[in-house]
Coordinates of C-alpha atoms in Angstrom, one line a residue:
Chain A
X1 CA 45.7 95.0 40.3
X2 CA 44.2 98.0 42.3
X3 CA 42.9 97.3 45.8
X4 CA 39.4 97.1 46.2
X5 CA 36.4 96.0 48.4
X6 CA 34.2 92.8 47.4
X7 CA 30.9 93.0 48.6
X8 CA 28.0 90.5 47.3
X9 CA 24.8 91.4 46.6
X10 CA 21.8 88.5 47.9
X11 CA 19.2 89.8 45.3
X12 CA 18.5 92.6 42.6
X13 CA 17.7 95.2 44.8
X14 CA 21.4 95.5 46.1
X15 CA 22.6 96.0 42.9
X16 CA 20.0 98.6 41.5
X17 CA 21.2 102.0 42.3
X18 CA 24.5 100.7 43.7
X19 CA 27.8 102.8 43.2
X20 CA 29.7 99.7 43.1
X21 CA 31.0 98.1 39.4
X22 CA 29.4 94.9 39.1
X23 CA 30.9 91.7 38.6
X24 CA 29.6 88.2 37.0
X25 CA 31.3 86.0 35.2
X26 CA 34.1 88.4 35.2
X27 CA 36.3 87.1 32.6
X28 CA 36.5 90.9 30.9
X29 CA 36.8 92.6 34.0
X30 CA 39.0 90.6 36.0
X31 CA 41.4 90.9 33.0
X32 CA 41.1 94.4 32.4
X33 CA 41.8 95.1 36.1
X34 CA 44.9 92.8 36.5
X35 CA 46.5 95.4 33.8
X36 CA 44.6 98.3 35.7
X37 CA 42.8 99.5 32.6
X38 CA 39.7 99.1 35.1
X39 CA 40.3 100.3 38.5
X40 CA 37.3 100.2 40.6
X41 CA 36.6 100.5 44.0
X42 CA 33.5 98.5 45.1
X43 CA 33.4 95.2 43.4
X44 CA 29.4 93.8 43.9
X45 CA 29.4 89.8 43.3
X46 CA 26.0 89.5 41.8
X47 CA 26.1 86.2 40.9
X48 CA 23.8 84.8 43.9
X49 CA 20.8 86.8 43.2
X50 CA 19.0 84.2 40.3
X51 CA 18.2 85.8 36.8
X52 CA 19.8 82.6 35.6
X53 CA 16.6 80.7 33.8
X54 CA 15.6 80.6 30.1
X55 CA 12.0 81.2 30.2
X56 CA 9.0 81.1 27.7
X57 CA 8.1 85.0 27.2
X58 CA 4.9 85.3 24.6
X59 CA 6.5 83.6 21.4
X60 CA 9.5 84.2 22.3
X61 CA 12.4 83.7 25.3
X62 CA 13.3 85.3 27.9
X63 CA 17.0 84.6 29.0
X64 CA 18.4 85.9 32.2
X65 CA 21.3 88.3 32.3
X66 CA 23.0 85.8 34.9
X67 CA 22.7 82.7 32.5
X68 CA 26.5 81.8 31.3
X69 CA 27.2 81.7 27.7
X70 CA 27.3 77.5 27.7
X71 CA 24.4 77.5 29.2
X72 CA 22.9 79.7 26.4
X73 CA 24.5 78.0 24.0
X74 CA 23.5 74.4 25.3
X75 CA 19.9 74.9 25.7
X76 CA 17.9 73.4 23.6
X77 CA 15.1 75.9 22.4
X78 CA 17.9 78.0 21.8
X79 CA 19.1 75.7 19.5
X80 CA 16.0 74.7 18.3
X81 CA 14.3 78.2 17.6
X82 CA 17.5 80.5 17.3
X83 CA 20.5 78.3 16.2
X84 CA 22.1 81.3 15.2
X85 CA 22.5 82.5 18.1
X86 CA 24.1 79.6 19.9
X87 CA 26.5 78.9 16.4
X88 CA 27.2 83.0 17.6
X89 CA 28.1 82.7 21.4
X90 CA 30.2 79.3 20.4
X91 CA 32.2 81.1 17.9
X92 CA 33.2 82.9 20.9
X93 CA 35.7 82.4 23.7
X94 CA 36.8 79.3 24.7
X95 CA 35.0 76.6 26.7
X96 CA 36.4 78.0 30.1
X97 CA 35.5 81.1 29.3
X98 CA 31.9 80.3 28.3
X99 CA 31.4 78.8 31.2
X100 CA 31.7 81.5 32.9
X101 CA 31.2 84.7 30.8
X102 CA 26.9 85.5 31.6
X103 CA 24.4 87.2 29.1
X104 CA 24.3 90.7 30.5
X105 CA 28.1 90.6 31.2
X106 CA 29.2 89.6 27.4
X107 CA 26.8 92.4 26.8
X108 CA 28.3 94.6 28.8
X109 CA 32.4 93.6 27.9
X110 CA 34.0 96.4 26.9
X111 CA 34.7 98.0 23.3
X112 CA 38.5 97.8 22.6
X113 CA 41.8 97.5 21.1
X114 CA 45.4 96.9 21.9
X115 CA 45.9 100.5 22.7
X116 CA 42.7 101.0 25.2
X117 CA 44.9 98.0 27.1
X118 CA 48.5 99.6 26.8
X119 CA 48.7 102.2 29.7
X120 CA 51.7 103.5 27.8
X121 CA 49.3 104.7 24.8
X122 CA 47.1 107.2 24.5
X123 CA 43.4 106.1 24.4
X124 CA 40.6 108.1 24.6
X125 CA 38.3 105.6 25.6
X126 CA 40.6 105.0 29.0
X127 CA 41.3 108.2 29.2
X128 CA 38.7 110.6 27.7
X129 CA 41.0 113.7 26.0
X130 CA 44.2 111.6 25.6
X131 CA 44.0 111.2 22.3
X132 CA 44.3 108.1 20.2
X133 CA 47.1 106.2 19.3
X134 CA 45.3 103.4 17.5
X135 CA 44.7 106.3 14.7
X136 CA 47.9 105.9 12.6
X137 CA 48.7 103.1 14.2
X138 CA 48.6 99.1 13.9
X139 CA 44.9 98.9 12.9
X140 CA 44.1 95.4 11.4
X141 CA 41.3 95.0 14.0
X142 CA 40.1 98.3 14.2
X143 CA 36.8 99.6 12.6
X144 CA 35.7 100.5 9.3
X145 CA 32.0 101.7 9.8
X146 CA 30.7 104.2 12.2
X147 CA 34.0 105.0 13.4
X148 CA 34.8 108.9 15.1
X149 CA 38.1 111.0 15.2
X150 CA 38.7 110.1 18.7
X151 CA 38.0 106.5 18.3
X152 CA 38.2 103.6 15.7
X153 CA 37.7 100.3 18.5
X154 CA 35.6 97.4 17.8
X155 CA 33.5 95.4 20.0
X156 CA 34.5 92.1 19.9
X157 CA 31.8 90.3 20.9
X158 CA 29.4 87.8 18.9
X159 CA 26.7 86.7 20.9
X160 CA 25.6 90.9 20.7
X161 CA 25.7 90.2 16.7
X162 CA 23.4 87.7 16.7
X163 CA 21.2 88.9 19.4
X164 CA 21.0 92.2 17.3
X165 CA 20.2 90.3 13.9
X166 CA 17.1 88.2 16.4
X167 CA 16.2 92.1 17.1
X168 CA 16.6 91.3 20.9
X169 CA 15.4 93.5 23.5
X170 CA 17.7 94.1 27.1
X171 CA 15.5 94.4 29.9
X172 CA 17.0 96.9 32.7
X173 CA 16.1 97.8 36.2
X174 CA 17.1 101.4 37.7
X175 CA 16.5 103.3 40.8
X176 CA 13.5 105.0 38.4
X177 CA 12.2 101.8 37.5
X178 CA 12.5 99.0 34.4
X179 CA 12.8 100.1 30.8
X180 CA 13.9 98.2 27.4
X181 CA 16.5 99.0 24.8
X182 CA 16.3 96.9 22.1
X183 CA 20.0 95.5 21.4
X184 CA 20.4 97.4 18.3
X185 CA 20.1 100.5 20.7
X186 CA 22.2 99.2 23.7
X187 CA 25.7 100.1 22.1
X188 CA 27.1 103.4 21.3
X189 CA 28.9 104.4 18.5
X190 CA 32.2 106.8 19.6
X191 CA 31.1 109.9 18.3
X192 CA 32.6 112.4 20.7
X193 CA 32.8 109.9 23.6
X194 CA 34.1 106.3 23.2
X195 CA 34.6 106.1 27.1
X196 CA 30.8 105.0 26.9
X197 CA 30.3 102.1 25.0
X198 CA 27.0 101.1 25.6
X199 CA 23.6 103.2 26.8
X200 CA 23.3 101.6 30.6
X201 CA 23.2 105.0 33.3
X202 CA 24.9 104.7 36.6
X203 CA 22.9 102.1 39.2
X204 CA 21.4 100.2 36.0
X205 CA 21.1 96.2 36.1
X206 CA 20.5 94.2 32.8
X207 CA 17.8 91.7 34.3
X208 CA 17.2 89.8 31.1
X209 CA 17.2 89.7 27.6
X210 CA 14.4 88.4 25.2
X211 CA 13.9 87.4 21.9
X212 CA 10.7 87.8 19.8
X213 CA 9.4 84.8 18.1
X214 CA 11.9 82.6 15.9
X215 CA 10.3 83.2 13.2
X216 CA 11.1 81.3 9.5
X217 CA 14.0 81.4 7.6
X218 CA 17.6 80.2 7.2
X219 CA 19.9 81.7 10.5
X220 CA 23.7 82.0 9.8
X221 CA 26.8 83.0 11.5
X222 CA 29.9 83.1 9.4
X223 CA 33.1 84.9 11.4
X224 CA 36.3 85.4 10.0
X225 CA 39.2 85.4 11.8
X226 CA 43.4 84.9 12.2
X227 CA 42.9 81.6 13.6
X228 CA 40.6 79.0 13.6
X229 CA 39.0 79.5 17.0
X230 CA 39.5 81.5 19.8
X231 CA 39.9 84.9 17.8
X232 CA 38.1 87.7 17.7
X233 CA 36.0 87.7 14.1
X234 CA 37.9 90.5 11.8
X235 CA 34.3 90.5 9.9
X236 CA 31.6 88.4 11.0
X237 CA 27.6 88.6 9.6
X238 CA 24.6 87.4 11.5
X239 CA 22.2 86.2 8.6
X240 CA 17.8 85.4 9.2
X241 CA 17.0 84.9 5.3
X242 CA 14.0 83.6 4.5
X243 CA 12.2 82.8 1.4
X244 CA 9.2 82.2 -0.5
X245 CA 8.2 81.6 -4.0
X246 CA 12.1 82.2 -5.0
X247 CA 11.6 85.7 -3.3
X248 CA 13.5 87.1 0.0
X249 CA 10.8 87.3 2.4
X250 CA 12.6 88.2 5.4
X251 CA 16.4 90.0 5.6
X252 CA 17.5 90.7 9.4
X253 CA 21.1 91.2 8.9
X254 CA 24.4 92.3 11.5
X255 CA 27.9 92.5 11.5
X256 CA 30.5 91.9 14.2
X257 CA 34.3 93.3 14.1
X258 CA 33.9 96.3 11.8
X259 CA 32.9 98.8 14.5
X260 CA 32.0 100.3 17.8
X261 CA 28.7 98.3 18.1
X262 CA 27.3 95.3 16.3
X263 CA 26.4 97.0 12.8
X264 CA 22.8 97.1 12.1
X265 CA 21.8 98.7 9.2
X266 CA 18.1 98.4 8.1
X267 CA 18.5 99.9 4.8
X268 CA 20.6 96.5 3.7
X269 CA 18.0 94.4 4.6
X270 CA 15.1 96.0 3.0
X271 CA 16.7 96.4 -0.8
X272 CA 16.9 92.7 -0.6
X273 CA 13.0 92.2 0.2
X274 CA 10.7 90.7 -2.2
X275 CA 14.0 90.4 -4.6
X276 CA 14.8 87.5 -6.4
X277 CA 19.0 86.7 -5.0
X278 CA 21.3 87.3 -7.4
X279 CA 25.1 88.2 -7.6
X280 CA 24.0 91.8 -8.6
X281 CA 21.4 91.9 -5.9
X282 CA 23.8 91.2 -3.2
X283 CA 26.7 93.0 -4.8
X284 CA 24.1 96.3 -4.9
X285 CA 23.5 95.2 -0.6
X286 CA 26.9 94.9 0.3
X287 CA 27.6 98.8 -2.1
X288 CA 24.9 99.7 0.3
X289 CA 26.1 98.5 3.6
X290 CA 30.0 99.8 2.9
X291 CA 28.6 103.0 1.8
X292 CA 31.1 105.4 3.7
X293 CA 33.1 102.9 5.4
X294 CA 36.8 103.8 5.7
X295 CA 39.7 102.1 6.1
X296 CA 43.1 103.3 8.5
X297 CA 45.0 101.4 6.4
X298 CA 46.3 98.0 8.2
X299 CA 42.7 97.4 8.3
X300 CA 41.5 98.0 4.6
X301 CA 41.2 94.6 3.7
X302 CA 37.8 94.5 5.9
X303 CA 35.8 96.5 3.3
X304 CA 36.4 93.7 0.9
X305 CA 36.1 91.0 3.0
X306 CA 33.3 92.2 4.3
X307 CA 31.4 92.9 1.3
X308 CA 32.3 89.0 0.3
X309 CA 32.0 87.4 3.6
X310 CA 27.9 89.1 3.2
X311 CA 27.9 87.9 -0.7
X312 CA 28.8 84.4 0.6
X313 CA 26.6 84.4 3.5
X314 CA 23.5 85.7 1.1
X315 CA 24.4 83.3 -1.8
X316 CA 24.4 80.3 0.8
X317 CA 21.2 81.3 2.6
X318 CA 19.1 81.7 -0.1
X319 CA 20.4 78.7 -1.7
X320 CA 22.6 79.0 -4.5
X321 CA 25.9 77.0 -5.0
X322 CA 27.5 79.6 -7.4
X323 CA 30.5 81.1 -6.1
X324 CA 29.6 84.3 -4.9
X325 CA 31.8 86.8 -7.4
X326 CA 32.5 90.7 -6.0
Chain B
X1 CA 43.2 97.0 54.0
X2 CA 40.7 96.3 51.4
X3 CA 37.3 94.7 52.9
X4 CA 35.6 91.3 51.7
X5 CA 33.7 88.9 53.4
X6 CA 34.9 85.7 54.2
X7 CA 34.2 82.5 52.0
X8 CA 34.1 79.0 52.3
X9 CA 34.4 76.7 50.1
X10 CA 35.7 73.1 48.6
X11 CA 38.9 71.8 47.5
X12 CA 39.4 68.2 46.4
X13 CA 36.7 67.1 48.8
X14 CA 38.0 69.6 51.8
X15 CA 36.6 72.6 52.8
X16 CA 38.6 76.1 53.3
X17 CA 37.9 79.6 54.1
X18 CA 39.5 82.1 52.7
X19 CA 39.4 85.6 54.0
X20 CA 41.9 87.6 52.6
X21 CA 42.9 90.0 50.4
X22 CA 39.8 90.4 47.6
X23 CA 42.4 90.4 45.1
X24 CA 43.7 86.9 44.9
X25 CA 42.6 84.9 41.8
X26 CA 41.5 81.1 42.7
X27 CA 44.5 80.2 40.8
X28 CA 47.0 82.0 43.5
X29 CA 45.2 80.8 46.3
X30 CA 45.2 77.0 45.1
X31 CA 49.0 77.6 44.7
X32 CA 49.9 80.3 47.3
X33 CA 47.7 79.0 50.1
X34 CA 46.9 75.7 49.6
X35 CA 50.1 74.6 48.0
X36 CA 48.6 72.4 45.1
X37 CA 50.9 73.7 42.4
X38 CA 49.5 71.5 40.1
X39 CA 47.6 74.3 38.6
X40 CA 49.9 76.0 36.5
X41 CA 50.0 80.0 36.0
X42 CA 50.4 80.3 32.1
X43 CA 49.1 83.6 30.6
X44 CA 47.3 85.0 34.0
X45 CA 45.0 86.6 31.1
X46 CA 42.3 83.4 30.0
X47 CA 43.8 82.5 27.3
X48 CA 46.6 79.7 27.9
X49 CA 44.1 77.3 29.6
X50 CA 47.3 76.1 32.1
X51 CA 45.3 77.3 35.2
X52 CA 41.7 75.1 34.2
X53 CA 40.3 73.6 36.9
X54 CA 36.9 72.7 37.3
X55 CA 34.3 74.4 39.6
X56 CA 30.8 72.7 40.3
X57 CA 31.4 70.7 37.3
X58 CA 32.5 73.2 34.6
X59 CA 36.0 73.5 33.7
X60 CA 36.8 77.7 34.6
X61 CA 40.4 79.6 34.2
X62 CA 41.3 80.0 37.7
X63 CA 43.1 83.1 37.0
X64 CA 40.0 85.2 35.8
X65 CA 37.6 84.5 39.0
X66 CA 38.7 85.6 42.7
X67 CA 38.6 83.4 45.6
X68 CA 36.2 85.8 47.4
X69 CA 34.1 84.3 45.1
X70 CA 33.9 80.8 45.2
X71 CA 31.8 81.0 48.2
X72 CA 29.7 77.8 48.7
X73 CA 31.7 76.1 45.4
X74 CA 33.1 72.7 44.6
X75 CA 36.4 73.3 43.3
X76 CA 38.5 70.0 41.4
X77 CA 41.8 70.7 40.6
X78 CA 44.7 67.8 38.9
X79 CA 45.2 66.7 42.6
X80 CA 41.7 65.5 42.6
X81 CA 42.3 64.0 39.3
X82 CA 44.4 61.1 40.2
X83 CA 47.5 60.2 41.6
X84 CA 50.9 58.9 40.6
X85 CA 49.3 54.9 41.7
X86 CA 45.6 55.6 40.6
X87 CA 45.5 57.3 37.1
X88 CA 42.2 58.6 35.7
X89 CA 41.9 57.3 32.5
X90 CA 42.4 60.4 30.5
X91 CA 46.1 60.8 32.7
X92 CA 46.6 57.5 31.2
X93 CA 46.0 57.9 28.2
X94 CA 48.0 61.6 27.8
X95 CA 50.9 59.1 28.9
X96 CA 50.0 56.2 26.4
X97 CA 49.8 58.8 23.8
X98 CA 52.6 61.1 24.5
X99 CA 50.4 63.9 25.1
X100 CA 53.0 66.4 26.4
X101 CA 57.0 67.5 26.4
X102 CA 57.3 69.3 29.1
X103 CA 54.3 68.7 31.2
X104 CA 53.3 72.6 31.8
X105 CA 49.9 72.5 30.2
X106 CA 49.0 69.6 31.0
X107 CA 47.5 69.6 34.4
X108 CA 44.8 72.0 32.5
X109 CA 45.2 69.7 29.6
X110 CA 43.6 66.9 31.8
X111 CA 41.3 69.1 34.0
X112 CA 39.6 70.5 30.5
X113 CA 39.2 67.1 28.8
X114 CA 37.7 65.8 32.5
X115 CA 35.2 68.3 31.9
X116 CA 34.9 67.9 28.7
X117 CA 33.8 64.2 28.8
X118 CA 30.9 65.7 30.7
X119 CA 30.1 68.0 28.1
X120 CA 29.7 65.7 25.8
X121 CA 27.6 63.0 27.7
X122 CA 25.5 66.5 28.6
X123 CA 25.0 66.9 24.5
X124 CA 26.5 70.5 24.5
X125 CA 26.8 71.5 20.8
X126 CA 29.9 72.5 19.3
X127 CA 31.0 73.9 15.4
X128 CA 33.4 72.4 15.4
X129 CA 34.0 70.1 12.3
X130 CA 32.1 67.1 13.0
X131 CA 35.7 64.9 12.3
X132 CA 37.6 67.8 13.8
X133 CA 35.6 68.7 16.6
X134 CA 38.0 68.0 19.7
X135 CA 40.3 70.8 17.8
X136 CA 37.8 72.8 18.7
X137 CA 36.3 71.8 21.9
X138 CA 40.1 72.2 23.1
X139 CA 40.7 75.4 21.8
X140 CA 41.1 77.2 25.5
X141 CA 44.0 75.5 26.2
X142 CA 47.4 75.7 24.3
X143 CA 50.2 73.3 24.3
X144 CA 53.7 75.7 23.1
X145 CA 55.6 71.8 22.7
X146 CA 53.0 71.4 20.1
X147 CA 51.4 68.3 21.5
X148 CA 48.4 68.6 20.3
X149 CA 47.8 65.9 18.0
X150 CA 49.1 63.6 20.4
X151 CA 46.4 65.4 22.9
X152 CA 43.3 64.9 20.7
X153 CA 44.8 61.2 20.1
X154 CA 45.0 60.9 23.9
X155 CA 41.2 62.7 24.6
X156 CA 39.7 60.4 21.6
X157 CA 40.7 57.1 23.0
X158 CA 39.1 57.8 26.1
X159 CA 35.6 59.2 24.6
X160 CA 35.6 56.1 22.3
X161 CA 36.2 53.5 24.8
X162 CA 33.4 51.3 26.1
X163 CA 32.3 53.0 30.1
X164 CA 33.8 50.7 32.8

C-alpha cells in the first residue's frame, strides 16, 4: 500500500469541499489500495460525523449515507415497505462485509474487472489512454449493454439495482450547496471516459439517500451467479410488478452485472403496462431490453440468460406457474 | 512519515493506543503489535473470513479496516473467546463436531458464528434457504479442509440448545 495521511473528519462540513478521498466502511477501498489500484493521499475517516439513521421522509425513507448495509438490510420498514431492497443488499457481500460496507460507500464502490485490478494490464479506467485489455480478453463478467470501445466493466453492486428499480434519489452536499441525482442518474456509462464511474464532482458528500413511497406490487430480486453466495450476480433483475384486474399496473424494472451502471431502461417497463402477462409479452420486453446488446465473446451467454432470468422474474411476479419458454 | 492521529481503543477488555503508521490493517496490529496471533491472515482481500473478529458487536474482516480507525472501539478477538480450560460453547462444539483439519479458519470460524448468534437473537433477515440458511449466513468465511458440514453441524447445536 502507498503511504498516506489519515485524518478524521468530526462532522459534514470537513468533508464538503475536502481534497482528501473519503473513507467509510472501506471494504472497496482498503482493498483497492493494498494492490495500489487506488493511491491516494489524504485519507478523511468520515465515519464519526452521524448520517447513520433511517428516517421517515414524506411517504417515503430517508437512509443515511453512513448507515452500514446490515443495518439497511435489518431494519424493519425496509423490510416491510421495500423488501426488495434488503433481499438486494443481502445478496451481496458477506456478513463481515455488510457490516461494514455504508449506503453512500456501496454507492460509490468502484466499476470494475480483473483487468482494472491487474497493474500489469492495460486499463483505461486506471489509467485513462492505456487502453483496454479486458477487450479480447477473458470477459465472462464483463458487460453486454451500454458498453464503449475503451471500456466493457460492470458494476458489481446490488443494493444500486434495487435502489434504481425503487427510483431512489442520492442527496449530495458540495461547496455550492445540496442537489439530488436520482440513482438512475448517479452512474455513468464509459462512453469516452470509464475513469468516472459515477456523476459526484470533486468535494461532493452523499448525505443520504431516499426512497419515494413503497408503493403496491410484488418486489423481486433474482441474481445469478457462479456460486451460491458471495459472487458477484453475472445477471441480476430488480422487479416492482404490480397488478390489477389481470393487468400490469406498475413495471419498475433494473438489471445488475450486464454493464457500467445498474441498467434502467424505461421503455421495458412501459410495453408491459396495462398488458395482460404472457410468454409473448415478456418475450417482446426482454427483445426490447437486449435491443443492441453485444457480447465479447466469453460473456455471450448473458444475453440469454438475461433475457430468461427477466422472463422468469416477470412470469413469477405476475403470477403464473408456467415455465417461462424463450 | 505519513501523519495520523493517535487512537485508542479496546482489545479483549484492555485498552491500547495505537499511533503508528496509517497503514496497518487491525488484523496486523492485533498480530504485529499485540501478539494475539489468533487472528489469522488468510486472503488479506475480505474474502477468506480467517481474519473475523468482532468490533462493537459485529463480526468485521480485520484486514479491510485500519487501526487508525478503531478509535473509541471494542474490539473481541478468539483470545476473548475462551480459553484452553473455559471453552465457549460454540469452541466446544467445533471440537465435539470436528469442525476443522487444520485449525487455520477457525479462529474466524468461531469469532463469525459468536456474532452470528447475536444476529439471530437481533432477528436480522437472511435468504438464505430457510433449511439451509447457516450455508448462507457463513458464507464470508471459507474452510479449504472442507469442514464445513461439520461447521454448520457444530453452529446448529449451539443455536438449538436451550440458553444456560
Amino acid at each position: 500500500m502507498k503511504g498516506f495521511d489519515y485524518a478524521r473528519a468530526s462532522d459534514l462540513s470537513d468533508a464538503i469541499g475536502s481534497t482528501a478521498r473519503l473513507i467509510a466502511g472501506g471494504t472497496n477501498l482498503l482493498d483497492l489500495m493494498k494492490l495500489e489500484v487506488e493511491t491516494p493521499e489524504v485519507l478523511l475517516d468520515i465515519n464519526r460525523i452521524g448520517l447513520d439513521q433511517i428516517a421517515t421522509h414524506g411517504e417515503g425513507l430517508r437512509i443515511g449515507a453512513l448507515v452500514t448495509n446490515a443495518d439497511c438490510a435489518a431494519d424493519l420498514r425496509i423490510r416491510q415497505g421495500y423488501p426488495l431492497l434488503s433481499r438486494a443488499i443481502l445478496a451481496g457481500a458477506s456478513p463481515q462485509l455488510r457490516n461494514r460496507a455504508t449506503t453512500g460507500g456501496n454507492l460509490c464502490q468502484r466499476t470494475r474487472c480483473g483487468y482494472f485490478t491487474d497493474l500489469a494490464s492495460r486499463c483505461n479506467k486506471r489509467q485513462p489512454g492505456s487502453g483496454c485489455d479486458a477487450i479480447g480478453g477473458v470477459t465472462r463478467n464483463h458487460a453486454i449493454l451500454g458498453a464503449s470501445v475503451n471500456c466493457i466493466a460492470t458494476y458489481p453492486g446490488d443494493m444500486a439495482v434495487a435502489l434504481a428499480a425503487l427510483d431512489g434519489v442520492v442527496q449530495i452536499a458540495g461547496p455550492d450547496g445540496m442537489r439530488n441525482v436520482p440513482v438512475r442518474q448517479f452512474h455513468r456509462l464509459p462512453e469516452d471516459d470509464p475513469s468516472r464511474d459515477n456523476v459526484l464532482a470533486a468535494g461532493e458528500v452523499i448525505t443520504s439517500v431516499t426512497l419515494p413511497a413503497p408503493g403496491r406490487g410484488r418486489q423481486i430480486y433474482r441474481k445469478v451467479r457462479d456460486r451460491a453466495s458471495y459472487a458477484f450476480a453475472l445477471v441480476s433483475v430488480a422487479a416492482i410488478i404490480d397488478m390489477v384486474d389481470g393487468r400490469i399496473a406498475r413495471a419498475d424494472l433494473a438489471f445488475g452485472g450486464v454493464a457500467h451502471k445498474p441498467w434502467h431502461d424505461p421503455l421495458v417497463g412501459q410495453v408491459l403496462l396495462g398488458e395482460r402477462p404472457s410468454p409473448a409479452l415478456f418475450r417482446h420486453a426482454a427483445e426490447l431490453l437486449l435491443e443492441g446488446a453485444q457480447g465479447h465473446g466469453g460473456n455471450d451467454f448473458k444475453i440469454p440468460l438475461l433475457h430468461r432470468t427477466l422472463g422468469a422474474v416477470l412470469t413469477e411476479a405476475t403470477g403464473g406457474s408456467d415455465v417461462f419458454q424463450l | 512519515m505519513f501523519r495520523a492521529p493517535p487512537a485508542r481503543f479496546v482489545v479483549n477488555g484492555a485498552e491500547f493506543d495505537y499511533a503508528g503508521d496509517p497503514r496497518r490493517t487491525l488484523l496486523d496490529f492485533l498480530r504485529y503489535d499485540l501478539a494475539l496471533c489468533g487472528t489469522k491472515k488468510g486472503c488479506d482481500h475480505g474474502q477468506c473470513g480467517a481474519c473475523t473478529v468482532i468490533v462493537d458487536g459485529k463480526r468485521v474482516n480485520s484486514c479491510l479496516t485500519l487501526a487508525v480507525m478503531q478509535d473509541g472501539c471494542e474490539i473481541t478477538t478468539i483470545e476473548g473467546i475462551g480459553t484452553p480450560h473455559h471453552l465457549s460453547a460454540l469452541q466446544r462444539a467445533f471440537i465435539k463436531h470436528d469442525g476443522f483439519q487444520c485449525g487455520y479458519c477457525t479462529p474466524g470460524q468461531i469469532c463469525s458464528a459468536t456474532a452470528l448468534l447475536q444476529e439471530l437473537r437481533n432477528g436480522w433477515p437472511s435468504i438464505g434457504e430457510p433449511d439451509d440458511d447457516l450455508r448462507e449466513r457463513m458464507s464470508g468465511n471459507l474452510c479449504r479442509c472442507g469442514a464445513y458440514s461439520n461447521i454448520i453441524m457444530a453452529i446448529r447445536e449451539v443455536i438449538e440448545e436451550p440458553a444456560a
